[in-house]
PDB file of C-alpha atoms and ligand atoms in Angstrom:
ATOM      1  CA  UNK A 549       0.000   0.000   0.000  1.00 79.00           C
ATOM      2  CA  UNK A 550       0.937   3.425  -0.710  1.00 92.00           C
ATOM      3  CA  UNK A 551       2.179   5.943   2.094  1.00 96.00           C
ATOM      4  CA  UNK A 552       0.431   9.112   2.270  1.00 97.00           C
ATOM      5  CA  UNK A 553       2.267  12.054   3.376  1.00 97.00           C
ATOM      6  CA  UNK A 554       1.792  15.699   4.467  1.00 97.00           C
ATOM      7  CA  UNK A 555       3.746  18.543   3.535  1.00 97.00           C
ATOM      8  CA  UNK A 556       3.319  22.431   4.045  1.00 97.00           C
ATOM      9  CA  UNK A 557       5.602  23.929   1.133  1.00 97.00           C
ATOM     10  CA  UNK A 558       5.561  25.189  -2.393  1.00 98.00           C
ATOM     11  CA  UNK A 559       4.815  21.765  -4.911  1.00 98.00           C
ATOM     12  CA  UNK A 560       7.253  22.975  -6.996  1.00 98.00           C
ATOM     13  CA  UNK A 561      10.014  22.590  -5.586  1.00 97.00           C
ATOM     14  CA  UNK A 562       9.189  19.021  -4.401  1.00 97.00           C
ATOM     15  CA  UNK A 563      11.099  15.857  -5.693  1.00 95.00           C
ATOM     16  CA  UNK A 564       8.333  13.302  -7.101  1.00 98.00           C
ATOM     17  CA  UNK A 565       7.814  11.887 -10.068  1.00 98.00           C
ATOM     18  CA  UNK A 566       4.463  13.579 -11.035  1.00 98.00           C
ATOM     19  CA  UNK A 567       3.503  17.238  -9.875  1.00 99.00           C
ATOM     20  CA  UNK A 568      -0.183  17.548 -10.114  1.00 99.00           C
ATOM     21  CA  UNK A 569      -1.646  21.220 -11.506  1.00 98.00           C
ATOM     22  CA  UNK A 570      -5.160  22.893 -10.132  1.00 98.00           C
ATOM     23  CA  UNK A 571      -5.341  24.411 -13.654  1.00 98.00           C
ATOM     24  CA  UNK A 572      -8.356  25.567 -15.357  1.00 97.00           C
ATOM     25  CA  UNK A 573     -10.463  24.344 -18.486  1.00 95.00           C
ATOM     26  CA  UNK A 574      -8.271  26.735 -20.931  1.00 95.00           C
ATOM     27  CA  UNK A 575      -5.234  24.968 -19.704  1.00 96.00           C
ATOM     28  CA  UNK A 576      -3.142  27.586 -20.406  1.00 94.00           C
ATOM     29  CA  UNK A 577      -2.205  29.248 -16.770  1.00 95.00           C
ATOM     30  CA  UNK A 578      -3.546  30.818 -14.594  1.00 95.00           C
ATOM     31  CA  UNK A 579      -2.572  32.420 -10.826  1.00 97.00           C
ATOM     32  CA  UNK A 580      -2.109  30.400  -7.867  1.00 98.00           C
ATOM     33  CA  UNK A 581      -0.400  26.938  -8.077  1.00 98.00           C
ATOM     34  CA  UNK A 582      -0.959  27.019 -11.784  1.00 98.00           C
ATOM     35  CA  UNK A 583       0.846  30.098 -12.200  1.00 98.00           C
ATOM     36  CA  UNK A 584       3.851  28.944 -10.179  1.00 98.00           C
ATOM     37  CA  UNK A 585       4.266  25.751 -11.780  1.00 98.00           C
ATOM     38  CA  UNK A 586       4.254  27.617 -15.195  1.00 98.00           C
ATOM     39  CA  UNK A 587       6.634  29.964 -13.809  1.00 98.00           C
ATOM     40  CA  UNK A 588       8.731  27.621 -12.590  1.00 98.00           C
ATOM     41  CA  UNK A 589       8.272  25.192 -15.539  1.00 98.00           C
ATOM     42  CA  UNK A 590       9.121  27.840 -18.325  1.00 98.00           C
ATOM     43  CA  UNK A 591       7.492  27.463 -22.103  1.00 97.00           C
ATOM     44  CA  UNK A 592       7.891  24.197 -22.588  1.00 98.00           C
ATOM     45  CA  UNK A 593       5.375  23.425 -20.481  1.00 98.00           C
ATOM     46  CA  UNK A 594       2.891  26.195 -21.919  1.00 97.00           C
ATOM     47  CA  UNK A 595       3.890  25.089 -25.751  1.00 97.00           C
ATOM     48  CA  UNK A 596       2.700  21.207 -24.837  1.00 97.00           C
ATOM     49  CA  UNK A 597      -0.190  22.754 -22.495  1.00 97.00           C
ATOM     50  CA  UNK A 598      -1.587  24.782 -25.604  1.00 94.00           C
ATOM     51  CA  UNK A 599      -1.011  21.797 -28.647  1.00 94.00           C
ATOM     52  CA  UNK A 600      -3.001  19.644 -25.822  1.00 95.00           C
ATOM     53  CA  UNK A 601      -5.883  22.480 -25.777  1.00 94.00           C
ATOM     54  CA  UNK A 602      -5.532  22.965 -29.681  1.00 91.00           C
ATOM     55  CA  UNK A 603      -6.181  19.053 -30.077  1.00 91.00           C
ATOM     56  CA  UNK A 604      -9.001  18.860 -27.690  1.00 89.00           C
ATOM     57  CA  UNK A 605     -10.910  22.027 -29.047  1.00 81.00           C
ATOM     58  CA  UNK A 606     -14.445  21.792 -29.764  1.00 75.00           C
ATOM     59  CA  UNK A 607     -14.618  19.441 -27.042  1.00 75.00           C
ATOM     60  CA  UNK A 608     -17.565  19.946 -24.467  1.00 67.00           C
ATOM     61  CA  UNK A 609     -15.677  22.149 -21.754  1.00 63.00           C
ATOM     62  CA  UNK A 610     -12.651  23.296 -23.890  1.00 70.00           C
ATOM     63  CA  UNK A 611      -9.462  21.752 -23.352  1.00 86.00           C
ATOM     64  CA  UNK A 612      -9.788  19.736 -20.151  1.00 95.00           C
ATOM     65  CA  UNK A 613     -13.727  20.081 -18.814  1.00 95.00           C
ATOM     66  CA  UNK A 614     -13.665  20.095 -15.086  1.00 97.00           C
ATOM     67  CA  UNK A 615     -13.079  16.401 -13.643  1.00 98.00           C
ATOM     68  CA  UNK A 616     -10.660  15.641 -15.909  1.00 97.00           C
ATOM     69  CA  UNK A 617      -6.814  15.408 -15.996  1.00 98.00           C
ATOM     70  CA  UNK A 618      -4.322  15.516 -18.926  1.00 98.00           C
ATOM     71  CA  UNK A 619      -0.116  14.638 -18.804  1.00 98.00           C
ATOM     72  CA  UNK A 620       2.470  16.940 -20.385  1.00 98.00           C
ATOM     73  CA  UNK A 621       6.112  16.477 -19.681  1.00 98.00           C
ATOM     74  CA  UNK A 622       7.627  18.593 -16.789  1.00 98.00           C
ATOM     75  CA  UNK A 623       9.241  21.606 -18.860  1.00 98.00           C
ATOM     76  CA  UNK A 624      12.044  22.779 -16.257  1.00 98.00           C
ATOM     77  CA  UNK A 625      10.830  21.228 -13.444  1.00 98.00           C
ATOM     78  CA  UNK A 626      12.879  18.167 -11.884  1.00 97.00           C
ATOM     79  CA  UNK A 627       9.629  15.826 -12.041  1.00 98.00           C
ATOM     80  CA  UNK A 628       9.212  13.722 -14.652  1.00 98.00           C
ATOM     81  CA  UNK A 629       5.395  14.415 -15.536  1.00 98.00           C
ATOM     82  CA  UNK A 630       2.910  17.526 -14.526  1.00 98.00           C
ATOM     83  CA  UNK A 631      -0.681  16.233 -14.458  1.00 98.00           C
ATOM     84  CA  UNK A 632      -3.118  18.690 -14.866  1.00 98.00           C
ATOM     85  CA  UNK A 633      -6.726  18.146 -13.886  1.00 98.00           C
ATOM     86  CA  UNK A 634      -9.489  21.678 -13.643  1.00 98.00           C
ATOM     87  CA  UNK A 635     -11.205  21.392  -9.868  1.00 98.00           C
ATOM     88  CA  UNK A 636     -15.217  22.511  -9.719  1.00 98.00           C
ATOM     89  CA  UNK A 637     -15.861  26.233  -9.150  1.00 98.00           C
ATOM     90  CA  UNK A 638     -17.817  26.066  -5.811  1.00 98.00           C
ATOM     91  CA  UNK A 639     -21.309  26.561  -6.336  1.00 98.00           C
ATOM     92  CA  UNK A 640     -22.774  26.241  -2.979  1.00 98.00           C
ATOM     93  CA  UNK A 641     -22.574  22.082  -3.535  1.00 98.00           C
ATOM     94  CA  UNK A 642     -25.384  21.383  -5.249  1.00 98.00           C
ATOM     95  CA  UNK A 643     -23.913  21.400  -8.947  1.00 98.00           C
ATOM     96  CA  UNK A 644     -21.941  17.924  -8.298  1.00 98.00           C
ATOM     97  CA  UNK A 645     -18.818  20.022  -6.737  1.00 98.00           C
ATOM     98  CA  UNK A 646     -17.778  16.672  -4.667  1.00 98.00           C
ATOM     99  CA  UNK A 647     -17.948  14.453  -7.479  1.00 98.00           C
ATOM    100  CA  UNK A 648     -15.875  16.581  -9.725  1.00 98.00           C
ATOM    101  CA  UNK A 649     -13.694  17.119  -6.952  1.00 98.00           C
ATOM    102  CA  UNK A 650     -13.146  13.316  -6.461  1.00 99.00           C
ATOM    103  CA  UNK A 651     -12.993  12.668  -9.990  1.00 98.00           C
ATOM    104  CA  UNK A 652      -9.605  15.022 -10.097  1.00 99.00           C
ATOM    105  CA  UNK A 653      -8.409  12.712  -7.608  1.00 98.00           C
ATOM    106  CA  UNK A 654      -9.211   9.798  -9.432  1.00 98.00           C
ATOM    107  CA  UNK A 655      -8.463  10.783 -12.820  1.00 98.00           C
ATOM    108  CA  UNK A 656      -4.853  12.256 -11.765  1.00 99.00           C
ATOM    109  CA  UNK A 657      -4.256   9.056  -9.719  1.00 98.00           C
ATOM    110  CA  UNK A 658      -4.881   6.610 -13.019  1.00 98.00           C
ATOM    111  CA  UNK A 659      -3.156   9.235 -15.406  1.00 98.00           C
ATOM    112  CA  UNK A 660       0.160   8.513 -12.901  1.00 98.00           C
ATOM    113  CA  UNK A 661      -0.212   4.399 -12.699  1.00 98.00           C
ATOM    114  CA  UNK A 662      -0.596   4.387 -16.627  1.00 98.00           C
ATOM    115  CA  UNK A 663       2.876   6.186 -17.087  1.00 98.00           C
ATOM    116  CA  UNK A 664       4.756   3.964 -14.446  1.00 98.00           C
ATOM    117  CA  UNK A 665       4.819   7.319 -12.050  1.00 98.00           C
ATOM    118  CA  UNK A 666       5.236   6.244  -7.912  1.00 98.00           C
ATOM    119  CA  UNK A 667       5.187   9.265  -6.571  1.00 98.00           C
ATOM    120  CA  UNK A 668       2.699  12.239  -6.637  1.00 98.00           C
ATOM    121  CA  UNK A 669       2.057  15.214  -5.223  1.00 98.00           C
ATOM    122  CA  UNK A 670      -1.423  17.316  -5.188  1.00 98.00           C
ATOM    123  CA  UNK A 671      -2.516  20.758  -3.991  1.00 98.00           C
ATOM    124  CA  UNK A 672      -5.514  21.429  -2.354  1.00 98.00           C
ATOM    125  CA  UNK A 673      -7.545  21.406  -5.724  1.00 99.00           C
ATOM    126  CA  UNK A 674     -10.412  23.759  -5.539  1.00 98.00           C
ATOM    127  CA  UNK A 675      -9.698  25.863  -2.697  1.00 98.00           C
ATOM    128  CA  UNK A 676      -7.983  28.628  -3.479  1.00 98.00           C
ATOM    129  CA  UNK A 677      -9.564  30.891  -6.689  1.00 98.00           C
ATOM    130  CA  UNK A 678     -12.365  28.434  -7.614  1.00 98.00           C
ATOM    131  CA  UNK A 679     -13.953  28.509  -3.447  1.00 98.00           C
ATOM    132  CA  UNK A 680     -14.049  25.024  -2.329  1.00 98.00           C
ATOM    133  CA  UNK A 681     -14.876  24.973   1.390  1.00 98.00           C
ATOM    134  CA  UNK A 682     -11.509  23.799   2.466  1.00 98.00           C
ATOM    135  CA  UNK A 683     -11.971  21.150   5.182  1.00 98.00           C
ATOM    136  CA  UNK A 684     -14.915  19.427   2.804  1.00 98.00           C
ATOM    137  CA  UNK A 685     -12.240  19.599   0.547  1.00 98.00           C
ATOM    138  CA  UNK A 686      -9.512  18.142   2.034  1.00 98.00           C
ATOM    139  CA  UNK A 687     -11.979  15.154   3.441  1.00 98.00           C
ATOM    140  CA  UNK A 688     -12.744  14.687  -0.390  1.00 98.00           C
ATOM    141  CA  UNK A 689      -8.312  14.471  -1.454  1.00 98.00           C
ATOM    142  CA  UNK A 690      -7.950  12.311   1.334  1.00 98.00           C
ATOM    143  CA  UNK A 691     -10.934   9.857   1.106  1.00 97.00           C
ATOM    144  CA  UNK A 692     -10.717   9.316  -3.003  1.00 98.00           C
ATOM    145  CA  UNK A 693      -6.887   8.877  -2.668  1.00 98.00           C
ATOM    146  CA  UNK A 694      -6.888   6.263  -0.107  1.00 97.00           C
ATOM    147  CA  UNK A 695     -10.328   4.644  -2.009  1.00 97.00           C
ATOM    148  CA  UNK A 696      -7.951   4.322  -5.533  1.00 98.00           C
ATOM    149  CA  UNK A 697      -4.578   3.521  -4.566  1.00 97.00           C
ATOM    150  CA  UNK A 698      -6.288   0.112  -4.809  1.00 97.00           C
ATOM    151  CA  UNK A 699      -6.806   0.435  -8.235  1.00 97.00           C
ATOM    152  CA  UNK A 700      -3.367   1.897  -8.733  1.00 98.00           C
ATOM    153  CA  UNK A 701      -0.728  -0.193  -7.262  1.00 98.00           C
ATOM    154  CA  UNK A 702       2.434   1.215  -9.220  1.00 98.00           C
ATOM    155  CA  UNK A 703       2.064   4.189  -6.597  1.00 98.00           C
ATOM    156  CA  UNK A 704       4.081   3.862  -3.724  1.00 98.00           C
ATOM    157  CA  UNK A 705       3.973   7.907  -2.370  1.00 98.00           C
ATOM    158  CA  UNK A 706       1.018  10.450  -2.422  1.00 98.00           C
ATOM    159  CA  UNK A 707       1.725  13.687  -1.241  1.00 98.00           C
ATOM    160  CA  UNK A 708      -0.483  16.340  -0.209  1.00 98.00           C
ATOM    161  CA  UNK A 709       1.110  19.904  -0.402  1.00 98.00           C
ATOM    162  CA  UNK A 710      -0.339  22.063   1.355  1.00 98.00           C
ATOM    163  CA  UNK A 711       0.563  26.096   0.700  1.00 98.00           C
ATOM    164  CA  UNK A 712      -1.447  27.654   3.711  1.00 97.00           C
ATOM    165  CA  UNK A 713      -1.626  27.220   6.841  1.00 97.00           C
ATOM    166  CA  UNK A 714      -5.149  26.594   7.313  1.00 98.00           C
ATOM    167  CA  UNK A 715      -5.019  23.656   4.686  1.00 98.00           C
ATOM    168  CA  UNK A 716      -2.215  22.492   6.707  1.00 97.00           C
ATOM    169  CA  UNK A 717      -3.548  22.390  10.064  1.00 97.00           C
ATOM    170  CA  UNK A 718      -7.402  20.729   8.474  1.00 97.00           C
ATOM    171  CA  UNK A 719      -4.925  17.711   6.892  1.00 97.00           C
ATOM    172  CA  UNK A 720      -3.132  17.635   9.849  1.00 96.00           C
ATOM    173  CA  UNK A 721      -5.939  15.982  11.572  1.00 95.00           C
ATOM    174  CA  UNK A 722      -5.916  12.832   9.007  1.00 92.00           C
ATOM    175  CA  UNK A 723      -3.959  10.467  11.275  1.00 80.00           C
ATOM    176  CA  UNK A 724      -2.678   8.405   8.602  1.00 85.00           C
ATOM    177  CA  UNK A 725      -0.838  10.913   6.580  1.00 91.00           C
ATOM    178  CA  UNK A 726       2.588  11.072   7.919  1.00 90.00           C
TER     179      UNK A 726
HETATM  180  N1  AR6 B 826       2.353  25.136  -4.185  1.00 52.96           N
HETATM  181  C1  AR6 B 826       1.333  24.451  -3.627  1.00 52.96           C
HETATM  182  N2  AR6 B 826       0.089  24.958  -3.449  1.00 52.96           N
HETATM  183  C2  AR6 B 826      -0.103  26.238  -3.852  1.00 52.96           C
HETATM  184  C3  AR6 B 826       0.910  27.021  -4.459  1.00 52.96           C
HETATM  185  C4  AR6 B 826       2.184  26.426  -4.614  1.00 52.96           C
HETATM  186  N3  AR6 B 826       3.213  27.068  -5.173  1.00 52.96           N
HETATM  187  N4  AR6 B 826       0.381  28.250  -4.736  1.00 52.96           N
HETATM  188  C5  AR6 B 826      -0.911  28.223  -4.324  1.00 52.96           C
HETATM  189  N5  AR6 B 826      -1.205  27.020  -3.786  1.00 52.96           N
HETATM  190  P1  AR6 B 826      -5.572  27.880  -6.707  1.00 52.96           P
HETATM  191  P2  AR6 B 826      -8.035  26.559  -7.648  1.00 52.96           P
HETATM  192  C6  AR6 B 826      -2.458  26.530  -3.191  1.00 52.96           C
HETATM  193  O1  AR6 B 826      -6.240  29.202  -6.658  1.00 52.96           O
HETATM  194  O2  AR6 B 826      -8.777  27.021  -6.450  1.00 52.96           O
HETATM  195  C7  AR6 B 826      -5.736  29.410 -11.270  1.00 52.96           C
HETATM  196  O3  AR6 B 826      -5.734  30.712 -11.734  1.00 52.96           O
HETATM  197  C8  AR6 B 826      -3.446  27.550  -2.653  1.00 52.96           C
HETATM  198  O4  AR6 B 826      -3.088  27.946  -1.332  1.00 52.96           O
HETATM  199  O5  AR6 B 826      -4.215  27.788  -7.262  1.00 52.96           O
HETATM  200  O6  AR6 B 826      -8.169  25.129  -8.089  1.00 52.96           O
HETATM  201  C9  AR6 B 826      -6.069  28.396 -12.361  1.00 52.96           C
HETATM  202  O7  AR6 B 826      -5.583  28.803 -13.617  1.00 52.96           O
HETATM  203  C10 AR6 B 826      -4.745  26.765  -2.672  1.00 52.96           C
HETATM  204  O8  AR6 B 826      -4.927  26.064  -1.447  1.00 52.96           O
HETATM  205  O9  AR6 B 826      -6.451  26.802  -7.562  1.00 52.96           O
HETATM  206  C11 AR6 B 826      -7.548  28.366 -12.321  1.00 52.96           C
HETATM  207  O10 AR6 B 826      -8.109  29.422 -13.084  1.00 52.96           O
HETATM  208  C12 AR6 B 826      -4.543  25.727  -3.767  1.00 52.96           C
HETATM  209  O11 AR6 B 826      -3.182  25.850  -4.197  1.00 52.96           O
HETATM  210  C13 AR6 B 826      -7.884  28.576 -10.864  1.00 52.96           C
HETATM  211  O12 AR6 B 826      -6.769  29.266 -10.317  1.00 52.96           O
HETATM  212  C14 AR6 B 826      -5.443  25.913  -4.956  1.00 52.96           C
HETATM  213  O13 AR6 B 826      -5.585  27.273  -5.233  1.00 52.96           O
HETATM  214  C15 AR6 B 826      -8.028  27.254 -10.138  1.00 52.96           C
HETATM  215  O14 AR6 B 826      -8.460  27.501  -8.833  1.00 52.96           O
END
């Protein structure tokens, strides 16, 4: 079984085989973690991000509809894949926010197992521009992940990176992440 761990910190600078993004349907960055990750990433990342958008155009939802995830190599980054899947805008919960939520999760989690990736590291998807209440949030990361690591037994390491303190202190109170 995979270990789950717990970091406060900025993703990018973290040593795992896939970085997961909290990007948005246009896929082609944003602010927040997105923006960081493209900083930090360079155009490489932005050239395979758009070609991936261009390809999926006309596509319900634009490049990558919320749920979903797509892979694009790591540009400058020292990871060998960045996975990025577009979180639900919060509503107020009743427009299927959790499932798309979980289906990030998911979706990210198979994306990594299908390239031979055994270590990953997510944000806290949702909660910063797009309003996701953040402990329902961070019950969501932490529930689907543990749920699929069945189905995806090439991972050995989930991370959850957590930027702010708040996020920090709400997955601090999952006692199995370590
Ligand atoms: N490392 C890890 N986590 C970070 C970092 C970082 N360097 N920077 C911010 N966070 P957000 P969303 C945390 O707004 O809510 C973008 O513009 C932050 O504290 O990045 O899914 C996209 O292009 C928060 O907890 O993503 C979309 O348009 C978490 O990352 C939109 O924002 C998510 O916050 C997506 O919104």
């Amino acid at each position: 079984m995979a270990v789950l761990e717990l970091v406060q910190g900025d993703i990018t600078r973290l040593a795992v085989d896939a970085i997961v993004n909290a990007a948005n349907s246009s896929l082609l960055g944003g602010g927040g973690v997105d923006g960081a990750i493209h900083r930090a990433a360079g155009p490489e990342l932005l050239a395979e991000c758009l070609s991936i958008a261009a390809q999926r155009k006309g596509r319900s939802g634009g490049g990558c509809p919320p749920g979903e995830a797509v892979i694009t190599g790591p540009g400058r980054l020292s990871c060998k894949k960045v996975i990025h899947t577009v979180g639900p805008v919060w509503h107020g919960g009743s427009r299927g926010e959790a499932d798309l939520l979980a289906a990030c999760y998911r979706n990210s989690l198979r994306l990594a197992q299908e390239h031979g990736l055994e270590s990953i590291a997510f944000p806290n998807i949702s909660t910063g521009v797009y309003g996701y209440p953040k402990d329902a949030a961070a019950e969501i990361a932490v529930h689907t992940v543990k749920a699929s690591l069945p189905a995806n037994p090439g991972i050995k390491r989930v991370i959850f990176v957590c930027y702010d303190r708040e996020n920090y202190e709400l997955y601090k109170q999952f006692a199995d992440l370590r």
